[in-house]
Tab-separated table of C-alpha atoms and ligand atoms in Angstrom:
chain	number	residue	atom	x	y	z
A	341	UNK	CA	-28.247	-30.024	-6.667
A	342	UNK	CA	-26.145	-27.528	-4.763
A	343	UNK	CA	-22.589	-28.103	-3.628
A	344	UNK	CA	-22.753	-25.375	-0.976
A	345	UNK	CA	-22.033	-26.799	2.469
A	346	UNK	CA	-22.441	-25.561	6.011
A	347	UNK	CA	-18.884	-25.343	7.409
A	348	UNK	CA	-19.443	-27.591	10.432
A	349	UNK	CA	-16.537	-29.747	11.576
A	350	UNK	CA	-17.776	-32.777	9.669
A	351	UNK	CA	-17.939	-30.852	6.384
A	352	UNK	CA	-14.548	-29.245	7.007
A	353	UNK	CA	-13.094	-32.757	7.434
A	354	UNK	CA	-14.792	-33.802	4.221
A	355	UNK	CA	-13.418	-30.736	2.418
A	356	UNK	CA	-9.923	-31.489	3.760
A	357	UNK	CA	-10.181	-34.978	2.238
A	358	UNK	CA	-11.138	-33.406	-1.082
A	359	UNK	CA	-8.053	-31.147	-0.896
A	360	UNK	CA	-5.770	-34.071	0.042
A	361	UNK	CA	-7.157	-36.117	-2.841
A	362	UNK	CA	-6.479	-33.387	-5.384
A	363	UNK	CA	-9.928	-31.796	-5.624
A	364	UNK	CA	-11.012	-28.154	-5.497
A	365	UNK	CA	-12.728	-26.551	-2.496
A	366	UNK	CA	-14.033	-22.993	-2.429
A	367	UNK	CA	-13.798	-21.498	1.048
A	368	UNK	CA	-14.441	-18.171	2.782
A	369	UNK	CA	-11.663	-15.845	3.860
A	370	UNK	CA	-12.006	-12.390	5.412
A	371	UNK	CA	-11.283	-10.805	1.999
A	372	UNK	CA	-13.028	-12.795	-0.736
A	373	UNK	CA	-13.819	-16.482	-1.336
A	374	UNK	CA	-10.855	-18.556	-2.501
A	375	UNK	CA	-10.731	-21.525	-4.870
A	376	UNK	CA	-8.411	-23.885	-3.031
A	377	UNK	CA	-6.149	-26.803	-3.897
A	378	UNK	CA	-3.177	-28.631	-2.370
A	379	UNK	CA	-0.117	-26.575	-3.288
A	380	UNK	CA	1.940	-29.760	-3.816
A	381	UNK	CA	-0.534	-31.394	-6.216
A	382	UNK	CA	0.324	-30.062	-9.669
A	383	UNK	CA	-2.737	-31.590	-11.292
A	384	UNK	CA	-5.066	-29.957	-8.778
A	385	UNK	CA	-3.261	-26.647	-9.254
A	386	UNK	CA	-3.637	-26.998	-13.020
A	387	UNK	CA	-7.362	-27.537	-12.482
A	388	UNK	CA	-7.575	-24.166	-10.708
A	389	UNK	CA	-6.178	-22.411	-13.770
A	390	UNK	CA	-8.571	-24.382	-15.997
A	391	UNK	CA	-11.650	-23.725	-13.840
A	392	UNK	CA	-10.943	-19.991	-13.734
A	393	UNK	CA	-9.730	-19.854	-17.348
A	394	UNK	CA	-6.724	-18.067	-15.925
A	395	UNK	CA	-3.418	-17.918	-17.821
A	396	UNK	CA	-0.602	-19.980	-16.337
A	397	UNK	CA	1.717	-16.993	-16.079
A	398	UNK	CA	-0.393	-15.546	-13.250
A	399	UNK	CA	0.833	-17.171	-10.005
A	400	UNK	CA	-1.246	-18.123	-6.958
A	401	UNK	CA	-1.139	-17.226	-3.253
A	402	UNK	CA	-0.429	-20.008	-0.708
A	403	UNK	CA	-2.591	-19.883	2.402
A	404	UNK	CA	-1.081	-21.136	5.642
A	405	UNK	CA	-2.362	-21.572	9.198
A	406	UNK	CA	0.966	-21.556	11.076
A	407	UNK	CA	3.831	-19.121	10.653
A	408	UNK	CA	6.517	-21.776	11.174
A	409	UNK	CA	5.793	-23.482	7.864
A	410	UNK	CA	7.274	-20.418	6.143
A	411	UNK	CA	10.775	-21.562	7.064
A	412	UNK	CA	10.325	-24.753	5.062
A	413	UNK	CA	9.773	-23.072	1.756
A	414	UNK	CA	10.647	-19.400	1.754
A	415	UNK	CA	13.548	-17.162	2.669
A	416	UNK	CA	12.613	-15.418	5.902
A	417	UNK	CA	14.179	-12.806	8.138
A	418	UNK	CA	13.260	-10.695	11.140
A	419	UNK	CA	11.279	-8.244	9.050
A	420	UNK	CA	9.099	-11.039	7.660
A	421	UNK	CA	8.345	-12.441	11.100
A	422	UNK	CA	7.703	-9.006	12.607
A	423	UNK	CA	5.174	-8.235	9.865
A	424	UNK	CA	3.593	-11.670	10.269
A	425	UNK	CA	3.328	-11.197	14.020
A	426	UNK	CA	1.614	-7.835	13.630
A	427	UNK	CA	-0.623	-8.436	10.581
A	428	UNK	CA	-1.380	-12.196	10.479
A	429	UNK	CA	-3.865	-13.640	10.364
A	430	UNK	CA	-5.102	-10.868	8.095
A	431	UNK	CA	-5.412	-9.407	4.592
A	432	UNK	CA	-1.688	-9.052	3.902
A	433	UNK	CA	0.275	-11.190	1.428
A	434	UNK	CA	4.069	-11.458	1.262
A	435	UNK	CA	6.139	-12.101	-1.848
A	436	UNK	CA	9.225	-14.008	-0.671
A	437	UNK	CA	12.153	-15.792	-2.299
A	438	UNK	CA	11.745	-19.539	-2.667
A	439	UNK	CA	14.467	-21.539	-0.956
A	440	UNK	CA	14.026	-24.986	-2.398
A	441	UNK	CA	13.845	-26.443	-5.856
A	442	UNK	CA	10.502	-28.076	-5.295
A	443	UNK	CA	9.081	-28.673	-8.755
A	444	UNK	CA	5.709	-29.536	-7.227
A	445	UNK	CA	5.093	-25.868	-6.529
A	446	UNK	CA	6.473	-24.566	-9.842
A	447	UNK	CA	3.015	-24.394	-11.320
A	448	UNK	CA	1.504	-22.560	-8.341
A	449	UNK	CA	4.364	-20.052	-8.600
A	450	UNK	CA	4.153	-19.903	-12.398
A	451	UNK	CA	7.802	-20.899	-12.484
A	452	UNK	CA	8.913	-17.756	-10.644
A	453	UNK	CA	11.693	-17.836	-8.068
A	454	UNK	CA	9.364	-16.134	-5.621
A	455	UNK	CA	6.275	-17.330	-3.852
A	456	UNK	CA	3.372	-15.489	-2.307
A	457	UNK	CA	1.857	-16.418	1.003
A	458	UNK	CA	-0.643	-15.234	3.582
A	459	UNK	CA	-2.527	-16.387	6.662
A	460	UNK	CA	-6.227	-15.619	6.244
A	461	UNK	CA	-8.237	-14.279	9.171
A	462	UNK	CA	-11.199	-16.621	8.957
A	463	UNK	CA	-11.929	-19.585	11.239
A	464	UNK	CA	-13.229	-21.762	8.384
A	465	UNK	CA	-10.166	-21.115	6.217
A	466	UNK	CA	-7.782	-21.791	9.111
A	467	UNK	CA	-9.583	-25.020	10.106
A	468	UNK	CA	-9.569	-26.233	6.528
A	469	UNK	CA	-5.840	-25.584	6.091
A	470	UNK	CA	-5.017	-27.327	9.383
A	471	UNK	CA	-7.238	-30.310	8.591
A	472	UNK	CA	-5.683	-30.615	5.125
A	473	UNK	CA	-2.144	-30.553	6.529
A	474	UNK	CA	-0.772	-28.638	3.526
A	475	UNK	CA	-0.694	-25.021	2.409
A	476	UNK	CA	-3.692	-24.332	0.211
A	477	UNK	CA	-3.184	-22.264	-2.922
A	478	UNK	CA	-6.217	-20.171	-3.694
A	479	UNK	CA	-6.978	-17.428	-6.135
A	480	UNK	CA	-10.294	-15.631	-5.809
A	481	UNK	CA	-13.067	-18.096	-6.691
A	482	UNK	CA	-14.338	-16.383	-9.814
A	483	UNK	CA	-13.766	-16.599	-13.551
A	484	UNK	CA	-10.641	-14.794	-14.722
A	485	UNK	CA	-11.090	-10.987	-14.874
A	486	UNK	CA	-14.650	-11.025	-13.540
A	487	UNK	CA	-16.013	-9.672	-10.231
A	488	UNK	CA	-14.560	-11.386	-7.142
A	489	UNK	CA	-16.968	-13.428	-4.965
A	490	UNK	CA	-17.854	-12.296	-1.453
A	491	UNK	CA	-20.562	-14.901	-0.779
A	492	UNK	CA	-20.845	-18.665	-1.360
A	493	UNK	CA	-23.671	-18.002	-3.820
A	494	UNK	CA	-21.393	-15.764	-5.922
A	495	UNK	CA	-18.983	-18.709	-6.195
A	496	UNK	CA	-21.788	-21.085	-7.173
A	497	UNK	CA	-23.035	-18.608	-9.793
A	498	UNK	CA	-19.632	-18.287	-11.453
A	499	UNK	CA	-17.907	-21.633	-10.967
A	500	UNK	CA	-20.644	-23.900	-9.572
A	501	UNK	CA	-19.989	-27.061	-11.568
A	502	UNK	CA	-16.187	-26.689	-11.522
A	503	UNK	CA	-15.674	-27.009	-7.771
A	504	UNK	CA	-16.168	-30.095	-5.636
A	505	UNK	CA	-17.351	-28.292	-2.504
A	506	UNK	CA	-18.167	-24.713	-1.507
A	507	UNK	CA	-17.962	-23.983	2.219
A	508	UNK	CA	-20.431	-21.244	3.159
A	509	UNK	CA	-19.010	-18.801	5.707
A	510	UNK	CA	-21.442	-15.974	4.964
A	511	UNK	CA	-20.448	-12.619	3.481
A	512	UNK	CA	-16.741	-11.706	3.614
A	513	UNK	CA	-15.939	-9.096	6.249
A	514	UNK	CA	-13.276	-7.106	4.361
A	515	UNK	CA	-14.595	-7.522	0.822
A	516	UNK	CA	-11.474	-6.620	-1.205
A	517	UNK	CA	-8.453	-8.865	-1.722
A	518	UNK	CA	-5.349	-8.827	0.441
A	519	UNK	CA	-2.667	-6.187	0.126
A	520	UNK	CA	0.406	-7.704	-1.564
A	521	UNK	CA	3.888	-6.532	-0.579
A	522	UNK	CA	7.164	-7.650	-2.107
A	523	UNK	CA	9.699	-8.426	0.631
A	524	UNK	CA	12.434	-9.792	-1.635
A	525	UNK	CA	14.570	-6.664	-1.459
A	526	UNK	CA	15.438	-3.926	0.988
A	527	UNK	CA	12.742	-1.526	-0.163
A	528	UNK	CA	9.233	-2.798	0.338
A	529	UNK	CA	7.074	-2.495	-2.768
A	530	UNK	CA	3.294	-2.706	-2.665
A	531	UNK	CA	2.158	-4.758	-5.666
A	532	UNK	CA	-1.554	-4.625	-4.941
A	533	UNK	CA	-3.521	-2.298	-2.678
A	534	UNK	CA	-5.946	-4.312	-0.583
A	535	UNK	CA	-7.506	-5.010	2.783
A	536	UNK	CA	-4.523	-3.809	4.832
A	537	UNK	CA	-4.151	-0.038	4.527
A	538	UNK	CA	-0.807	1.303	3.293
A	539	UNK	CA	-0.837	3.815	6.168
A	540	UNK	CA	-0.991	0.999	8.752
A	541	UNK	CA	1.992	-0.755	7.196
A	542	UNK	CA	4.011	2.452	7.029
A	543	UNK	CA	3.197	3.325	10.610
A	544	UNK	CA	4.338	-0.095	11.791
A	545	UNK	CA	7.502	-0.141	9.670
A	546	UNK	CA	8.394	3.482	10.224
A	547	UNK	CA	9.200	3.853	6.546
A	548	UNK	CA	7.466	4.687	3.281
A	549	UNK	CA	6.309	1.897	1.028
A	550	UNK	CA	6.720	2.208	-2.713
A	551	UNK	CA	3.560	1.709	-4.759
A	552	UNK	CA	4.304	-0.403	-7.815
A	553	UNK	CA	3.190	1.226	-11.018
A	554	UNK	CA	3.165	-2.280	-12.414
A	555	UNK	CA	3.577	-3.812	-15.794
A	556	UNK	CA	0.151	-4.898	-17.008
A	557	UNK	CA	1.688	-6.909	-19.841
A	558	UNK	CA	3.551	-8.998	-17.331
A	559	UNK	CA	1.236	-9.707	-14.425
A	560	UNK	CA	3.842	-11.872	-12.731
A	561	UNK	CA	5.672	-8.714	-11.792
A	562	UNK	CA	2.845	-6.772	-10.162
A	563	UNK	CA	0.163	-9.417	-10.386
A	564	UNK	CA	-2.075	-6.866	-11.973
A	565	UNK	CA	-3.928	-6.534	-15.225
A	566	UNK	CA	-5.488	-3.360	-16.530
A	567	UNK	CA	-8.863	-4.985	-16.999
A	568	UNK	CA	-10.004	-7.001	-14.019
A	569	UNK	CA	-12.907	-7.333	-11.577
A	570	UNK	CA	-15.081	-6.319	-14.499
A	571	UNK	CA	-18.856	-6.146	-14.600
A	572	UNK	CA	-20.546	-6.983	-17.893
A	573	UNK	CA	-21.885	-3.456	-18.191
A	574	UNK	CA	-19.946	-0.309	-18.946
A	575	UNK	CA	-18.624	1.357	-15.799
A	576	UNK	CA	-17.884	5.058	-15.278
A	577	UNK	CA	-15.914	6.051	-12.170
A	578	UNK	CA	-15.425	9.299	-10.212
A	579	UNK	CA	-18.926	10.300	-11.277
A	580	UNK	CA	-20.289	13.256	-9.294
A	581	UNK	CA	-23.775	12.464	-10.512
A	582	UNK	CA	-25.361	9.917	-12.850
A	583	UNK	CA	-26.008	10.685	-16.463
A	584	UNK	CA	-29.311	9.736	-17.988
A	585	UNK	CA	-29.775	5.943	-18.045
A	586	UNK	CA	-26.901	5.203	-15.678
A	587	UNK	CA	-27.330	2.980	-12.622
A	588	UNK	CA	-25.593	5.053	-9.944
A	589	UNK	CA	-23.685	3.626	-6.983
A	590	UNK	CA	-23.201	6.356	-4.400
A	591	UNK	CA	-20.846	6.930	-1.487
A	592	UNK	CA	-21.350	9.210	1.508
A	593	UNK	CA	-23.402	12.228	0.483
A	594	UNK	CA	-23.455	11.107	-3.164
A	595	UNK	CA	-26.695	9.164	-3.138
A	596	UNK	CA	-27.714	6.658	-5.767
A	597	UNK	CA	-29.759	3.520	-6.303
A	598	UNK	CA	-27.233	1.969	-3.942
A	599	UNK	CA	-24.802	3.624	-1.539
A	600	UNK	CA	-21.502	1.881	-0.694
A	601	UNK	CA	-21.520	3.628	2.671
A	602	UNK	CA	-23.928	6.436	3.567
A	603	UNK	CA	-21.603	7.279	6.506
A	604	UNK	CA	-18.626	7.461	4.119
A	605	UNK	CA	-16.934	4.594	5.977
A	606	UNK	CA	-14.303	3.111	3.653
A	607	UNK	CA	-14.260	-0.309	5.361
A	608	UNK	CA	-17.996	-0.594	4.890
A	609	UNK	CA	-17.635	0.522	1.269
A	610	UNK	CA	-14.953	-2.129	0.612
A	611	UNK	CA	-17.160	-4.836	2.109
A	612	UNK	CA	-20.064	-3.820	-0.159
A	613	UNK	CA	-18.089	-3.128	-3.344
A	614	UNK	CA	-18.166	-6.429	-5.247
A	615	UNK	CA	-21.700	-7.370	-4.202
A	616	UNK	CA	-22.984	-3.948	-5.314
A	617	UNK	CA	-21.211	-4.214	-8.662
A	618	UNK	CA	-23.023	-7.526	-9.163
A	619	UNK	CA	-26.385	-5.991	-8.262
A	620	UNK	CA	-25.707	-3.060	-10.583
A	621	UNK	CA	-24.786	-5.511	-13.321
A	622	UNK	CA	-28.138	-7.248	-13.018
A	623	UNK	CA	-30.161	-4.028	-12.675
A	624	UNK	CA	-28.530	-1.551	-15.050
A	625	UNK	CA	-31.292	-1.516	-17.619
A	626	UNK	CA	-29.281	0.329	-20.248
A	627	UNK	CA	-25.970	-1.368	-19.704
A	628	UNK	CA	-24.412	1.592	-17.901
A	629	UNK	CA	-23.127	1.903	-14.346
A	630	UNK	CA	-21.574	4.956	-12.678
A	631	UNK	CA	-19.838	5.108	-9.291
A	632	UNK	CA	-19.337	8.149	-7.055
A	633	UNK	CA	-15.818	9.405	-6.215
A	634	UNK	CA	-14.119	7.492	-3.402
A	635	UNK	CA	-11.299	9.066	-1.361
A	636	UNK	CA	-7.812	7.577	-1.796
A	637	UNK	CA	-6.884	7.070	1.857
A	638	UNK	CA	-7.131	3.832	3.872
A	639	UNK	CA	-9.079	1.104	2.068
A	640	UNK	CA	-10.027	3.751	-0.500
A	641	UNK	CA	-6.763	2.967	-2.299
A	642	UNK	CA	-7.870	-0.643	-2.860
A	643	UNK	CA	-11.417	0.391	-3.795
A	644	UNK	CA	-10.152	2.881	-6.387
A	645	UNK	CA	-7.725	0.292	-7.761
A	646	UNK	CA	-10.550	-2.240	-8.268
A	647	UNK	CA	-12.870	0.356	-9.805
A	648	UNK	CA	-10.202	1.609	-12.179
A	649	UNK	CA	-9.549	-1.878	-13.491
A	650	UNK	CA	-13.241	-2.728	-13.590
A	651	UNK	CA	-13.876	0.338	-15.741
A	652	UNK	CA	-10.960	-0.238	-18.131
A	653	UNK	CA	-12.157	-0.691	-21.718
B	722	TXA	O1	-7.316	-11.819	-0.565
B	722	TXA	C1	-6.719	-12.512	-1.374
B	722	TXA	O2	-5.512	-12.349	-1.619
B	722	TXA	C2	-7.506	-13.595	-2.111
B	722	TXA	C3	-7.954	-14.634	-1.083
B	722	TXA	C4	-8.621	-15.827	-1.707
B	722	TXA	O3	-6.859	-15.012	-0.312
B	722	TXA	N1	-6.735	-14.199	-3.142
B	722	TXA	C5	-6.466	-13.548	-4.310
B	722	TXA	O4	-5.782	-14.312	-5.227
B	722	TXA	O5	-6.811	-12.421	-4.537
B	722	TXA	P1	-5.693	-13.930	-6.769
B	722	TXA	O6	-5.059	-15.102	-7.414
B	722	TXA	O7	-7.018	-13.523	-7.282
B	722	TXA	O8	-4.689	-12.743	-6.803
B	722	TXA	C6	-3.327	-12.975	-6.465
B	722	TXA	C7	-2.463	-11.970	-7.130
B	722	TXA	C8	-2.429	-12.161	-8.622
B	722	TXA	O9	-2.709	-10.927	-9.239
B	722	TXA	C9	-1.006	-12.620	-8.910
B	722	TXA	O10	-0.530	-12.165	-10.148
B	722	TXA	C10	-0.229	-12.046	-7.749
B	722	TXA	O11	-1.124	-12.147	-6.664
B	722	TXA	N2	0.961	-12.852	-7.451
B	722	TXA	C11	0.997	-14.136	-7.076
B	722	TXA	N3	2.255	-14.571	-6.932
B	722	TXA	C12	3.053	-13.528	-7.228
B	722	TXA	C13	4.478	-13.336	-7.256
B	722	TXA	N4	5.326	-14.329	-6.955
B	722	TXA	N5	4.927	-12.113	-7.599
B	722	TXA	C14	4.073	-11.115	-7.883
B	722	TXA	N6	2.726	-11.225	-7.874
B	722	TXA	C15	2.231	-12.420	-7.560
B	723	MG	MG1	-8.578	-12.517	-8.344
């Protein structure tokens, strides 16, 4: 029996009840599918970590549907609201200081004094959050360190029996996770490249953003691990051409068994990335995958980040 549901209003209501009662609902966002729970229900949040087999020191993003709720649990200022006004709903996550000692969200925040939050740009996600009446914490709906899900079927394949409901919103439009920026100090630091291009943020802010080099031993700082998003097969990146036996994923004029974007469109490539890695994983007869070079501008920064981690041995 499948637990994939059409996201009509009746099923969204049903999913909201599941969230309120402490269950887990996988839902579509514009970036990737999330595995959602009520942020204030510690047991439900613990079940997210268990379902994903994710270590507790790796905190979760809260998803909200109205900007005003920010004031109730995070330190905000004009810069925060200006960024929210320009980029929300959308693939941009803020790290903010927590303002209350609410132990209920300690687990979601892995005990940190900061919390991460975003407003997803997807009608199903927004309806679900509103119907639930609470922020929904959601990591990507995949097993820890494996390829992120961009369709409902990907979620079912990886976590099927661990989630109460999966709402099917089709393939995710952006295809890579949100960009994460740390707004807790004067200088803005980008902790994860993602669906909002660094150039767009810099243009809006009129200042340069620092790219975190990160501390992979301590993912609570940058939220990043060296090995992540990994296919089962060996992955070689920046490959100008395939070696014998390699399943080659092309880009632009680099043609292969698959091509992330024949027109060399980085948004299209981001949207195809995780699904193509899954296909390559199932088709690479000799356990080897190679991917063409991808430029570093725009969403290329996020694509290269994911590929680098996916290829880490
Ligand atoms: O697009 C997205 O952001 C997706 C969708 C579902 O919204 N979510 C997502 O969540 O990618 P997740 O859990 O797979 O990645 C969140 C990242 C983690 O690497 C985590 O370490 C980092 O955010 N993070 C969370 N809270 C943090 C904090 N307070 N400080 C620094 N990094 C944090
Ligand atoms: Mg993830």
